[in-house]
Short mmCIF file of C-alpha atoms and ligand atoms in Angstrom, two decimals:
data_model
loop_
_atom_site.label_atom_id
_atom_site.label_comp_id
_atom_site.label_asym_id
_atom_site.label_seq_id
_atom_site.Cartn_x
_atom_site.Cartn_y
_atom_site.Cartn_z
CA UNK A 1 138.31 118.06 72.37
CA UNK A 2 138.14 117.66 75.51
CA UNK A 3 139.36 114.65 78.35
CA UNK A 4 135.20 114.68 79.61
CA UNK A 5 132.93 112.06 77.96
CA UNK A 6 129.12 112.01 78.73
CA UNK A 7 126.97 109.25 77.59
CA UNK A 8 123.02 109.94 77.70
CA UNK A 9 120.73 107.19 76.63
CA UNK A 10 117.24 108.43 76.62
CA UNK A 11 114.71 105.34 76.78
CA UNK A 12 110.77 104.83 77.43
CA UNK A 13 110.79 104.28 80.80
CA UNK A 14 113.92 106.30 81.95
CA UNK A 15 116.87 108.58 80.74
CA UNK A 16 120.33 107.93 82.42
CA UNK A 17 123.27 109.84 82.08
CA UNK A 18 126.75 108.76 83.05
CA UNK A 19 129.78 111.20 83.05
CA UNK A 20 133.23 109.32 82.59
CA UNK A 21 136.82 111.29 82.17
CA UNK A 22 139.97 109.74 80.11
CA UNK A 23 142.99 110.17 81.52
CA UNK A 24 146.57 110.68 79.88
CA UNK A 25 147.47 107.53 81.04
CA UNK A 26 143.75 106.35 78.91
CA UNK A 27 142.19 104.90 81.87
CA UNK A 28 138.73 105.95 81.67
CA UNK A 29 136.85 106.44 85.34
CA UNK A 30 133.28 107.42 85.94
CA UNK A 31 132.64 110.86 87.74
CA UNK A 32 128.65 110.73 87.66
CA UNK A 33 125.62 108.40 87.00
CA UNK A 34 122.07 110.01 86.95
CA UNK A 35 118.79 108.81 85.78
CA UNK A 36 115.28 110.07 85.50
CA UNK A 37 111.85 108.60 84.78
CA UNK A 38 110.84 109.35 81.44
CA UNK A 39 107.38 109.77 80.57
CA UNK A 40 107.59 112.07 77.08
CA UNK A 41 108.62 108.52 75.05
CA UNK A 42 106.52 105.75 73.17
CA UNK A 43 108.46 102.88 72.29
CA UNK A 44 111.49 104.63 71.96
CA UNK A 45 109.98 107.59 70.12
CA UNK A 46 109.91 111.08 71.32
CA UNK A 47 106.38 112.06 71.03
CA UNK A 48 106.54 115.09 73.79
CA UNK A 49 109.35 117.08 73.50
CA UNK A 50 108.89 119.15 76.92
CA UNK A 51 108.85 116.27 79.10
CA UNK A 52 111.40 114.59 77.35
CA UNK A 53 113.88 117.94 77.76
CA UNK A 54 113.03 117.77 81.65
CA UNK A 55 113.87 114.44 81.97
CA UNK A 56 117.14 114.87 80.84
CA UNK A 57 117.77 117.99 82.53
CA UNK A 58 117.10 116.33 85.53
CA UNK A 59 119.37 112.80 84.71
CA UNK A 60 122.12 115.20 83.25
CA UNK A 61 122.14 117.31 86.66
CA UNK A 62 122.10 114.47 89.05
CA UNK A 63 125.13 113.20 87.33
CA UNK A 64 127.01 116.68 87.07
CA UNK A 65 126.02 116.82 91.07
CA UNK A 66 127.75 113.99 91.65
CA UNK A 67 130.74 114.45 88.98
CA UNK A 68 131.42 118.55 89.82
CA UNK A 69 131.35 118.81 86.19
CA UNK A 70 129.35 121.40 83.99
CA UNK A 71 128.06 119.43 80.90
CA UNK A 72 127.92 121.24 77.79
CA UNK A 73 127.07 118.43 75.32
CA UNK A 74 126.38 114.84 75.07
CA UNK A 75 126.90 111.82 72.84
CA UNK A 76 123.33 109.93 72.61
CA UNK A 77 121.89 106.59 71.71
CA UNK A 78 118.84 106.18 69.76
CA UNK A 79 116.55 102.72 69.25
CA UNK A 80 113.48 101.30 68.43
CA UNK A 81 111.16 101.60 65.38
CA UNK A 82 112.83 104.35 64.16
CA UNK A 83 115.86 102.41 63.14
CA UNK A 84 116.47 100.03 60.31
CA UNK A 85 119.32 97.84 59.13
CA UNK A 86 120.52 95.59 56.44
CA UNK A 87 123.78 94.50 55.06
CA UNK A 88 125.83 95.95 51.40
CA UNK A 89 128.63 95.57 49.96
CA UNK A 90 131.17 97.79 48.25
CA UNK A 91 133.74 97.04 45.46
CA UNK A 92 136.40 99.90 43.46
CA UNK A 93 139.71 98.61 42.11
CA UNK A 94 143.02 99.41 43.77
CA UNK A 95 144.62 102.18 43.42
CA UNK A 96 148.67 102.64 42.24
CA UNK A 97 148.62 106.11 42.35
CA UNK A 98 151.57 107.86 43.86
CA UNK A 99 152.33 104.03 45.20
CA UNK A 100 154.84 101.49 43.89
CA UNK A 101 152.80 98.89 43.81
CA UNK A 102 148.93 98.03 44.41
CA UNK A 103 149.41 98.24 48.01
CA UNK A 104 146.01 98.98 50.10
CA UNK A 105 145.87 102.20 52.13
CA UNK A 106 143.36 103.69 54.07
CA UNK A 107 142.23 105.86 50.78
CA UNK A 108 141.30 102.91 49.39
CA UNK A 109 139.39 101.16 52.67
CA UNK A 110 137.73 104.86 52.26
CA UNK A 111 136.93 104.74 48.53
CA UNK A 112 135.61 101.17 49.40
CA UNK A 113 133.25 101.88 52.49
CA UNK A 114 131.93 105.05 50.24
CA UNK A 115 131.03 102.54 47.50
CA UNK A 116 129.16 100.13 50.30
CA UNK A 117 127.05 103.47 51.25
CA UNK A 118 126.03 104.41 47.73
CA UNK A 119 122.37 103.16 48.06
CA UNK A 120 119.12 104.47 47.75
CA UNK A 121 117.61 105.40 51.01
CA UNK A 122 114.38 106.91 51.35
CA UNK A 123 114.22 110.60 51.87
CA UNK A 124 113.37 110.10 54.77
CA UNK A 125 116.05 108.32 56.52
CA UNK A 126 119.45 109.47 57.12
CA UNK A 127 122.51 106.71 57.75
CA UNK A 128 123.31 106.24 61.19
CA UNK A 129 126.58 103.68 60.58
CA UNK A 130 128.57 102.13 58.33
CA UNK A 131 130.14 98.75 59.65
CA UNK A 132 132.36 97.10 57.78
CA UNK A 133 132.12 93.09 58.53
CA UNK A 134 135.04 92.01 56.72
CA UNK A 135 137.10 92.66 53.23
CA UNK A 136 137.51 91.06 50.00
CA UNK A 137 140.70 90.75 48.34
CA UNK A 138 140.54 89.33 44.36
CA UNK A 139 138.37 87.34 45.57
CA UNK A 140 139.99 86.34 49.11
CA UNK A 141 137.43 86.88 51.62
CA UNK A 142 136.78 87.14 55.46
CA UNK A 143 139.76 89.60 55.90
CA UNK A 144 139.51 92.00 58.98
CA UNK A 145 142.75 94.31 58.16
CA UNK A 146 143.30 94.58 54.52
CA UNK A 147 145.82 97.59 54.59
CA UNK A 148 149.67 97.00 53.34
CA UNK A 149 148.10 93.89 51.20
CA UNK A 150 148.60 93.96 47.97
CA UNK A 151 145.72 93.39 45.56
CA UNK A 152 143.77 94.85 42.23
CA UNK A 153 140.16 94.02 43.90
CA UNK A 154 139.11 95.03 47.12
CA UNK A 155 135.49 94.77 48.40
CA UNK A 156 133.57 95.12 51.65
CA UNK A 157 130.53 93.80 52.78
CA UNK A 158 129.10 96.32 55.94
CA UNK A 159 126.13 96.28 57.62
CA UNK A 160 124.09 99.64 57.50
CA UNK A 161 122.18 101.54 60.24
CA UNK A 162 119.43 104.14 59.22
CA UNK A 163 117.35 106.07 61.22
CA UNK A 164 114.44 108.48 60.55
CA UNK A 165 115.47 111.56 59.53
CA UNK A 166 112.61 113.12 61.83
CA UNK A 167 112.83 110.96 64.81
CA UNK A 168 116.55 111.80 65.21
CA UNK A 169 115.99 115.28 65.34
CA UNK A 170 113.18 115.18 67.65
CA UNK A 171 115.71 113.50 69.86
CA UNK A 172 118.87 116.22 69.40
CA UNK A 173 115.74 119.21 69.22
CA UNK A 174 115.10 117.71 73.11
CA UNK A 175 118.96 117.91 74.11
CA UNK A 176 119.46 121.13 72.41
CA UNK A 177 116.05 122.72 74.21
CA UNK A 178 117.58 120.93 77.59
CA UNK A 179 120.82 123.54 76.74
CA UNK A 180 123.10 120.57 76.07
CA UNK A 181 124.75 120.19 72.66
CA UNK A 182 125.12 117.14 71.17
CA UNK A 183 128.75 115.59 70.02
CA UNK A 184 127.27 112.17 68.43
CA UNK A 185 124.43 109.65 67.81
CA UNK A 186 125.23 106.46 68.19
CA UNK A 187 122.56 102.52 67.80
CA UNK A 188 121.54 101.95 71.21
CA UNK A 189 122.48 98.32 71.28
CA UNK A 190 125.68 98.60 69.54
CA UNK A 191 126.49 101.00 72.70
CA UNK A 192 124.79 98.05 74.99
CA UNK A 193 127.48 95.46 73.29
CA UNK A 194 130.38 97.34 73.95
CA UNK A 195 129.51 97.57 77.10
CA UNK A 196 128.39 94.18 78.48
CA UNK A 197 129.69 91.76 75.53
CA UNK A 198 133.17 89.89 75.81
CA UNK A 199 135.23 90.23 72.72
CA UNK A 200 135.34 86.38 72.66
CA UNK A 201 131.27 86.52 72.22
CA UNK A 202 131.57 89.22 70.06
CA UNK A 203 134.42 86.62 67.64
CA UNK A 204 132.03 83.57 68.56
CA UNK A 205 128.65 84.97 67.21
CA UNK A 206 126.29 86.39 70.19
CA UNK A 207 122.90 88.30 70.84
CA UNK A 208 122.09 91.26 72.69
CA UNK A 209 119.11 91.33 73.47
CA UNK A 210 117.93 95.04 75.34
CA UNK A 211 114.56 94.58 77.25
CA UNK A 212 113.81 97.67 77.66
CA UNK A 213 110.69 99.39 78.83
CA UNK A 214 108.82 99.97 75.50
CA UNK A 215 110.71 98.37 72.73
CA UNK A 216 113.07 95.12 73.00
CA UNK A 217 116.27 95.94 70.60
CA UNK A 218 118.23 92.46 69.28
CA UNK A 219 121.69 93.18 67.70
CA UNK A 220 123.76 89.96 66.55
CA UNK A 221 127.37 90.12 66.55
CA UNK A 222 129.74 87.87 64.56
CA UNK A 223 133.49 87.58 63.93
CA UNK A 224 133.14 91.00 65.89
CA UNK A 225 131.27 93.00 63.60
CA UNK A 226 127.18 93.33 63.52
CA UNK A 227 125.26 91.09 61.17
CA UNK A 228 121.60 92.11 62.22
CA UNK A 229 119.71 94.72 64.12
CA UNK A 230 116.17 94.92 65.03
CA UNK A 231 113.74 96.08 67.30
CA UNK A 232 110.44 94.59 68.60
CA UNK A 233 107.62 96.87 69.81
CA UNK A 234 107.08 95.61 72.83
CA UNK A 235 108.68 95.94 76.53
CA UNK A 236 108.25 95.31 80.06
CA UNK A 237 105.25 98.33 80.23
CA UNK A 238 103.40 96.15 78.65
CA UNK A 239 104.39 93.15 81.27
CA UNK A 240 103.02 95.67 84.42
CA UNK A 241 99.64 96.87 81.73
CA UNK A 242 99.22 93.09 81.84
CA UNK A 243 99.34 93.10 85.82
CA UNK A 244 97.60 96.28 86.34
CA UNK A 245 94.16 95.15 84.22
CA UNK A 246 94.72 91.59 85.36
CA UNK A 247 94.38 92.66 88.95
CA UNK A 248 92.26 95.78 88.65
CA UNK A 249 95.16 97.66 89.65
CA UNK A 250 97.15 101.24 89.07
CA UNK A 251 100.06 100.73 86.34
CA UNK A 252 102.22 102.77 89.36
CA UNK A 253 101.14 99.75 91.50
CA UNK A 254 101.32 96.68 88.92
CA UNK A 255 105.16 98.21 88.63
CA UNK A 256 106.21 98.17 92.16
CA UNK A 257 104.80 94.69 92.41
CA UNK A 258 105.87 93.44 89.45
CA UNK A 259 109.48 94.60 90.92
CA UNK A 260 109.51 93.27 94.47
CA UNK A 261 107.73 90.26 93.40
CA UNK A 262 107.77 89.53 89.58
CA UNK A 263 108.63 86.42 88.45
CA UNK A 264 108.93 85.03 84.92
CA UNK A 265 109.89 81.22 85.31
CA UNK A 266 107.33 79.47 87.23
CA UNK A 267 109.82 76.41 88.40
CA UNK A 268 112.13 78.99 89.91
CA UNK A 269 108.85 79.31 92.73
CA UNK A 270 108.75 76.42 95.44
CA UNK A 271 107.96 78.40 97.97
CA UNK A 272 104.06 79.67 98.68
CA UNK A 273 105.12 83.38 99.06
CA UNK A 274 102.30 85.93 99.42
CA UNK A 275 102.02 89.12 97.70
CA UNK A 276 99.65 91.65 98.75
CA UNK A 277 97.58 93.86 95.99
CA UNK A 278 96.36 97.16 97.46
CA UNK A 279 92.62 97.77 96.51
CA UNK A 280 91.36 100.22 94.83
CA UNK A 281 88.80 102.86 95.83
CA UNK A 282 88.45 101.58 99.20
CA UNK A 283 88.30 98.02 97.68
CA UNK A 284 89.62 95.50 100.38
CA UNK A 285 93.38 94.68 99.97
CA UNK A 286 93.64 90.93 97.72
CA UNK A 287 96.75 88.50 98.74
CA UNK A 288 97.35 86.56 95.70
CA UNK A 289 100.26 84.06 95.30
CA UNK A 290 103.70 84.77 93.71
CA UNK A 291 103.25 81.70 91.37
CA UNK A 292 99.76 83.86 90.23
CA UNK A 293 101.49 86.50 89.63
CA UNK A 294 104.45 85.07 87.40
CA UNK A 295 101.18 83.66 85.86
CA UNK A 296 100.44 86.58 84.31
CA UNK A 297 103.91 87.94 83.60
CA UNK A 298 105.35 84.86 82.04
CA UNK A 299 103.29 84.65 79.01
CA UNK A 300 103.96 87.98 78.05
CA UNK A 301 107.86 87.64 78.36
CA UNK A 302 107.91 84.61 76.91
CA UNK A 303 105.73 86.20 73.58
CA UNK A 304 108.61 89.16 73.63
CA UNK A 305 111.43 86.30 73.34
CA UNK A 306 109.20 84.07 70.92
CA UNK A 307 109.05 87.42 68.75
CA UNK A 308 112.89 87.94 68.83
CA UNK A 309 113.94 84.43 67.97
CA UNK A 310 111.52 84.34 65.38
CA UNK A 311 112.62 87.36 63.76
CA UNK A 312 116.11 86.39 64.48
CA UNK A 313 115.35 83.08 62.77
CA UNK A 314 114.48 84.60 59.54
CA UNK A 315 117.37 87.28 59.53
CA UNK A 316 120.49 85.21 60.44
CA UNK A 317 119.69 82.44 58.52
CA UNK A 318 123.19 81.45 57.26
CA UNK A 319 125.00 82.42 60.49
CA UNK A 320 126.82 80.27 62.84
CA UNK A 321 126.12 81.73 66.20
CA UNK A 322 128.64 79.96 69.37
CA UNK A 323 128.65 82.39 71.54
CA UNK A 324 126.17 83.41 74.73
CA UNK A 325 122.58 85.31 74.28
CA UNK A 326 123.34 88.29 76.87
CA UNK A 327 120.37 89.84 78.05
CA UNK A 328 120.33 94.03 79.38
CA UNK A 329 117.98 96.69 79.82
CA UNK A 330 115.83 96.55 83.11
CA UNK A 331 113.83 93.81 81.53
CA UNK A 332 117.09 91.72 82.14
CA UNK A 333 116.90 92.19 86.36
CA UNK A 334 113.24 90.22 86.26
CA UNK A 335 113.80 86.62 88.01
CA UNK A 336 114.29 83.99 85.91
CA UNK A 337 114.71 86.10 82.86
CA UNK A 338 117.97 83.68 81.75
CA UNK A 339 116.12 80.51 82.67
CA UNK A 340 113.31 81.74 80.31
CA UNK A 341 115.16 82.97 77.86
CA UNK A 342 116.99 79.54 77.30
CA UNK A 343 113.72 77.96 77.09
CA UNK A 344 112.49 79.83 74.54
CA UNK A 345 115.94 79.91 72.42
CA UNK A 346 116.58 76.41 73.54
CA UNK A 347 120.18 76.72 75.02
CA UNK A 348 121.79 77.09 77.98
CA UNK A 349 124.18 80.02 76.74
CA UNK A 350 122.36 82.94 78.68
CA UNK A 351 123.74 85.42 80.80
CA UNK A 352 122.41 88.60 82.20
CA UNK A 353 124.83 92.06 81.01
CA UNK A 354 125.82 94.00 83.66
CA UNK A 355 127.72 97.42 82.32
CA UNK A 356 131.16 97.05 82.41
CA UNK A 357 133.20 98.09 85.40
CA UNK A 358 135.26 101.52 84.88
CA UNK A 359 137.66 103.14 87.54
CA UNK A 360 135.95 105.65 90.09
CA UNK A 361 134.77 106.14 93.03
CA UNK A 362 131.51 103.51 92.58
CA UNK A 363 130.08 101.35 90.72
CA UNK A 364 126.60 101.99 90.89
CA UNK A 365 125.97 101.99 87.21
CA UNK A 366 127.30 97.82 87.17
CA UNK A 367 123.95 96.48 86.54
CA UNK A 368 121.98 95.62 83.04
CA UNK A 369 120.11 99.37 82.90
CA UNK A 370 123.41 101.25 81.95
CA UNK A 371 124.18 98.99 79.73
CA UNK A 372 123.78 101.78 77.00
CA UNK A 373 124.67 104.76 78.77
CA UNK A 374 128.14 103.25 79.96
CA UNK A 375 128.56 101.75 76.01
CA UNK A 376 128.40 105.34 74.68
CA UNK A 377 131.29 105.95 76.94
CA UNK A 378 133.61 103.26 76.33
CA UNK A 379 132.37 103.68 72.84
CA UNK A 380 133.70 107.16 72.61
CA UNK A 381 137.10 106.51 74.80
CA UNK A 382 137.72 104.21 72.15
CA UNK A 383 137.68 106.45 69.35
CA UNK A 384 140.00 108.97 71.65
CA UNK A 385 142.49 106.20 72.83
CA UNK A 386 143.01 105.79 68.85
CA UNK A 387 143.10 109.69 68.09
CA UNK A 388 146.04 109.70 70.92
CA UNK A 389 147.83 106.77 69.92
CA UNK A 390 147.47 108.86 66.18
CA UNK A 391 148.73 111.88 67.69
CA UNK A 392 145.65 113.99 66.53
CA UNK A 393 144.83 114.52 70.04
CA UNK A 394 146.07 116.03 73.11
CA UNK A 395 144.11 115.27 76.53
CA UNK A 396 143.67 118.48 78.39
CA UNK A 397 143.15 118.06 81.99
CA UNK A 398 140.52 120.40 82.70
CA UNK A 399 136.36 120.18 83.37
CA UNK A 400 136.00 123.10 81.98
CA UNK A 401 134.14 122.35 78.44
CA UNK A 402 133.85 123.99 75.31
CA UNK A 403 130.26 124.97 74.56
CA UNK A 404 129.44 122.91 71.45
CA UNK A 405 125.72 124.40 71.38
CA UNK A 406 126.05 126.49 68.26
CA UNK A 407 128.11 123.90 66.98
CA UNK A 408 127.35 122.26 63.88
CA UNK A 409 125.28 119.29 64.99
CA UNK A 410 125.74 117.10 61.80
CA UNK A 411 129.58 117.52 61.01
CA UNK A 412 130.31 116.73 64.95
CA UNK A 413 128.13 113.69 63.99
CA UNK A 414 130.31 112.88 61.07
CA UNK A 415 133.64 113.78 62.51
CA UNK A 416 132.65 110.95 65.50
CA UNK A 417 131.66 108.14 63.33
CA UNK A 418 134.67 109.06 60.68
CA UNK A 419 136.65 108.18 63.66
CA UNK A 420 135.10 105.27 64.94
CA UNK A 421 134.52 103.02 61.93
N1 ATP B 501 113.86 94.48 89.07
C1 ATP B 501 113.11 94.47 87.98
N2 ATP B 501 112.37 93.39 87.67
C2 ATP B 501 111.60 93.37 86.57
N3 ATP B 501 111.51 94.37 85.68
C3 ATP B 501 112.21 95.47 85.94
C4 ATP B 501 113.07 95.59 87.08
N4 ATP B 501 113.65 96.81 87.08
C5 ATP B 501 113.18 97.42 85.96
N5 ATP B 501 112.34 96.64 85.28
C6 ATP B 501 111.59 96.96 84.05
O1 ATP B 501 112.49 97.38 83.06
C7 ATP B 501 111.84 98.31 82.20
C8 ATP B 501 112.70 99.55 82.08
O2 ATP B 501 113.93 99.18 81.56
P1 ATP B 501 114.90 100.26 80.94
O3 ATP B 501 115.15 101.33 81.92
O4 ATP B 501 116.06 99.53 80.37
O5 ATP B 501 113.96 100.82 79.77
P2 ATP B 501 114.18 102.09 78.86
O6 ATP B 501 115.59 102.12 78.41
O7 ATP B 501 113.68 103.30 79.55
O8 ATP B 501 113.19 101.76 77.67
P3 ATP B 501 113.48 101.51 76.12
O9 ATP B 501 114.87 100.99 75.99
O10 ATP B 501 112.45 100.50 75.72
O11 ATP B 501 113.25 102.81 75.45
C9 ATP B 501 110.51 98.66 82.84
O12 ATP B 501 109.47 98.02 82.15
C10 ATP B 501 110.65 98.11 84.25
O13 ATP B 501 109.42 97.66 84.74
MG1 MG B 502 116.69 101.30 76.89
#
């Protein structure tokens, strides 16, 4: 392995890449950030592989431009319809052999989380993650660390990730055809978290909520483990599609105005600003009002939030939830996105996500886009700060990379999460 992490999150409206290196010392910094507008996507789904694969190539090279790094492979993110979640629980009696006494080790946590993942899945989906939530011992719940206890019972409830079997490789088929291998695959949002969430929202009981271009993705995290995941089908396209037929406008228009002028929390407006709509086919320009415009943007965001709390409602029923509602994706940078969102949620715990802050150079990537892309870093330095405080790995200062390309894909895969959770 090498000290070179790259993080590629490849979403509706654009793919970003962000190159990061660990250090001995395990301070991560970034080298490179690059993005790309994606156009090969529907809500989250890769339904044209060729324009997908030049859309990375060209994110991937802006970043290596900036990092002087050749990237050979890639951890990604995936989203959207294609994945599904639910909780399980696993139970297997202690084991004494070759121990003294009933003492838990990490064959049994093993044994455990193998028991939680015996389910029937449909052929067609493939586990993304296994997340254990807390441990059972005889009967002695809400444990996060059950190792060196002693017990006869030990249980685990975990929440499970799966993802279409076919979606996922259209997604790796796109990376590989781009020439980049690809070292893990990894829930969008559970990147995002890492990423912009606190560990005291994480403990408290918070949503993440991911407006992103063509799908909104909603993971809730309590006592710092996930308790729900889910993904609405609809984004902030479907905020400019409003604009553009509204207005008689193109979508490449409705976008830029929607941008420099969009609005989606009417009191936030006291001003009479002016916003000028270009006319079409020699039409005569139209100035319409900001307030107009946030007319026709804020019933559509506020439908996407009504959506997610509704949904929310029914899957974290029995949940206490203290903590904050953070909101990422570019869907988080419209105005008055928080003031709407605690409308709709009724609270004033709302804050927008910006990626967390690594070393380097700049800090371009600090805003609620690279939410994901930077997650899939930190996500991964994690698991390689732990490897070196094991001793299983050895940072080798070098950009050179080891091309993972013929690689096999799926036991990389393994080998990432095996480490992580
Ligand atoms: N300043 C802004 N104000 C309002 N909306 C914005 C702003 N900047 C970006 N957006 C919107 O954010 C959306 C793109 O967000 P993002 O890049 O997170 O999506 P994505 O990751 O490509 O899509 P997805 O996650 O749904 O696959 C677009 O709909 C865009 O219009
Ligand atoms: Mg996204």
């Amino acid at each position: 392995m090498n000290n070179v992490i790259v993080g590629l999150d490849i979403g509706t409206c654009n793919v970003r890449a962000v190159i990061a290196e660990l250090s001995e010392d395990g301070s991560l910094n970034v080298t490179g950030v690059g993005s790309s507008p994606s156009t090969g996507l529907r809500k989250g789904v890769v339904l044209n592989i060729e324009a997908t694969l030049k859309a990375i190539q060209s994110a991937i090279e802006a970043a290596e431009l900036m990092s002087a790094c050749e990237v050979t492979s890639c951890y990604v993110a995936i989203g959207g319809s294609q994945i599904e979640s639910f909780n399980s629980k696993g139970l297997v009696a202690v084991s004494s052999k070759g121990k003294e006494n009933k003492e838990i080790d990490q064959s049994d946590i093993d044994r455990v989380i193998d028991a939680a993942r015996a389910i029937m899945i449909p052929m067609d989906r493939e586990i993304l993650h296994v997340i254990p939530q807390s441990y059972i011992v005889d009967g002695q719940g809400g444990l996060k660390e059950p190792r060196a206890m002693i017990g006869v019972r030990l249980e685990v409830e975990v929440h499970i990730v799966t993802a279409s079997v076919t979606a996922t490789q259209n997604i790796v088929r796109c990376v590989n055809r781009a020439a980049y291998g690809v070292d893990g695959i990894m829930l969008k949002t559970l990147a995002a978290a890492r990423s912009v969430m606190t560990q005291e929202e994480r403990n408290l009981g918070s949503i993440l909520i991911d407006l992103g271009g063509g799908t909104t993705d909603v993971l809730v995290l309590c006592d710092d483990a996930p308790v729900c995941s889910c993904s609405i089908p609809i984004g902030g396209q479907m905020v400019t599609n409003d604009i553009s037929i509204v207005k008689g406008i193109s979508t490449e228009n409705a976008e830029k105005i929607k941008i420099d002028a969009g609005c989606c929390w009417e009191p936030l407006l006291d001003t009479y600003e002016e916003v000028l709509l270009p006319g079409v086919g020699g039409r005569a320009p139209e100035i319409i009002t900001r307030q107009e415009l946030c007319q026709i943007i804020q019933p559509r965001v506020q439908e996407i939030l009504e959506m997610t709390r509704d949904k929310l409602a029914l899957l974290t029923k029995s949940k206490q939830l203290s903590g904050n509602i953070v909101l990422c994706g570019g869907g988080a940078l419209m105005h008055g996105i928080a003031d709407l969102t605690s409308y709709v949620f009724d609270t004033s715990a709302v804050r927008i996500g910006n990626a967390a802050k690594m070393g380097g150079l700049f800090d371009e990537y600090h805003s609620p886009q690279y939410a994901t892309a930077t997650g899939i870093v930190l996500t991964q330095a994690d698991v390689r700060r732990k490897a070196i405080e094991s001793g299983e790995l050895q940072i080798r200062e070098t950009k050179q990379r080891d091309n993972t390309l013929t690689k096999d894909l799926f036991a990389g895969i393994k080998e990432f999460f095996k480490a992580f959770f």
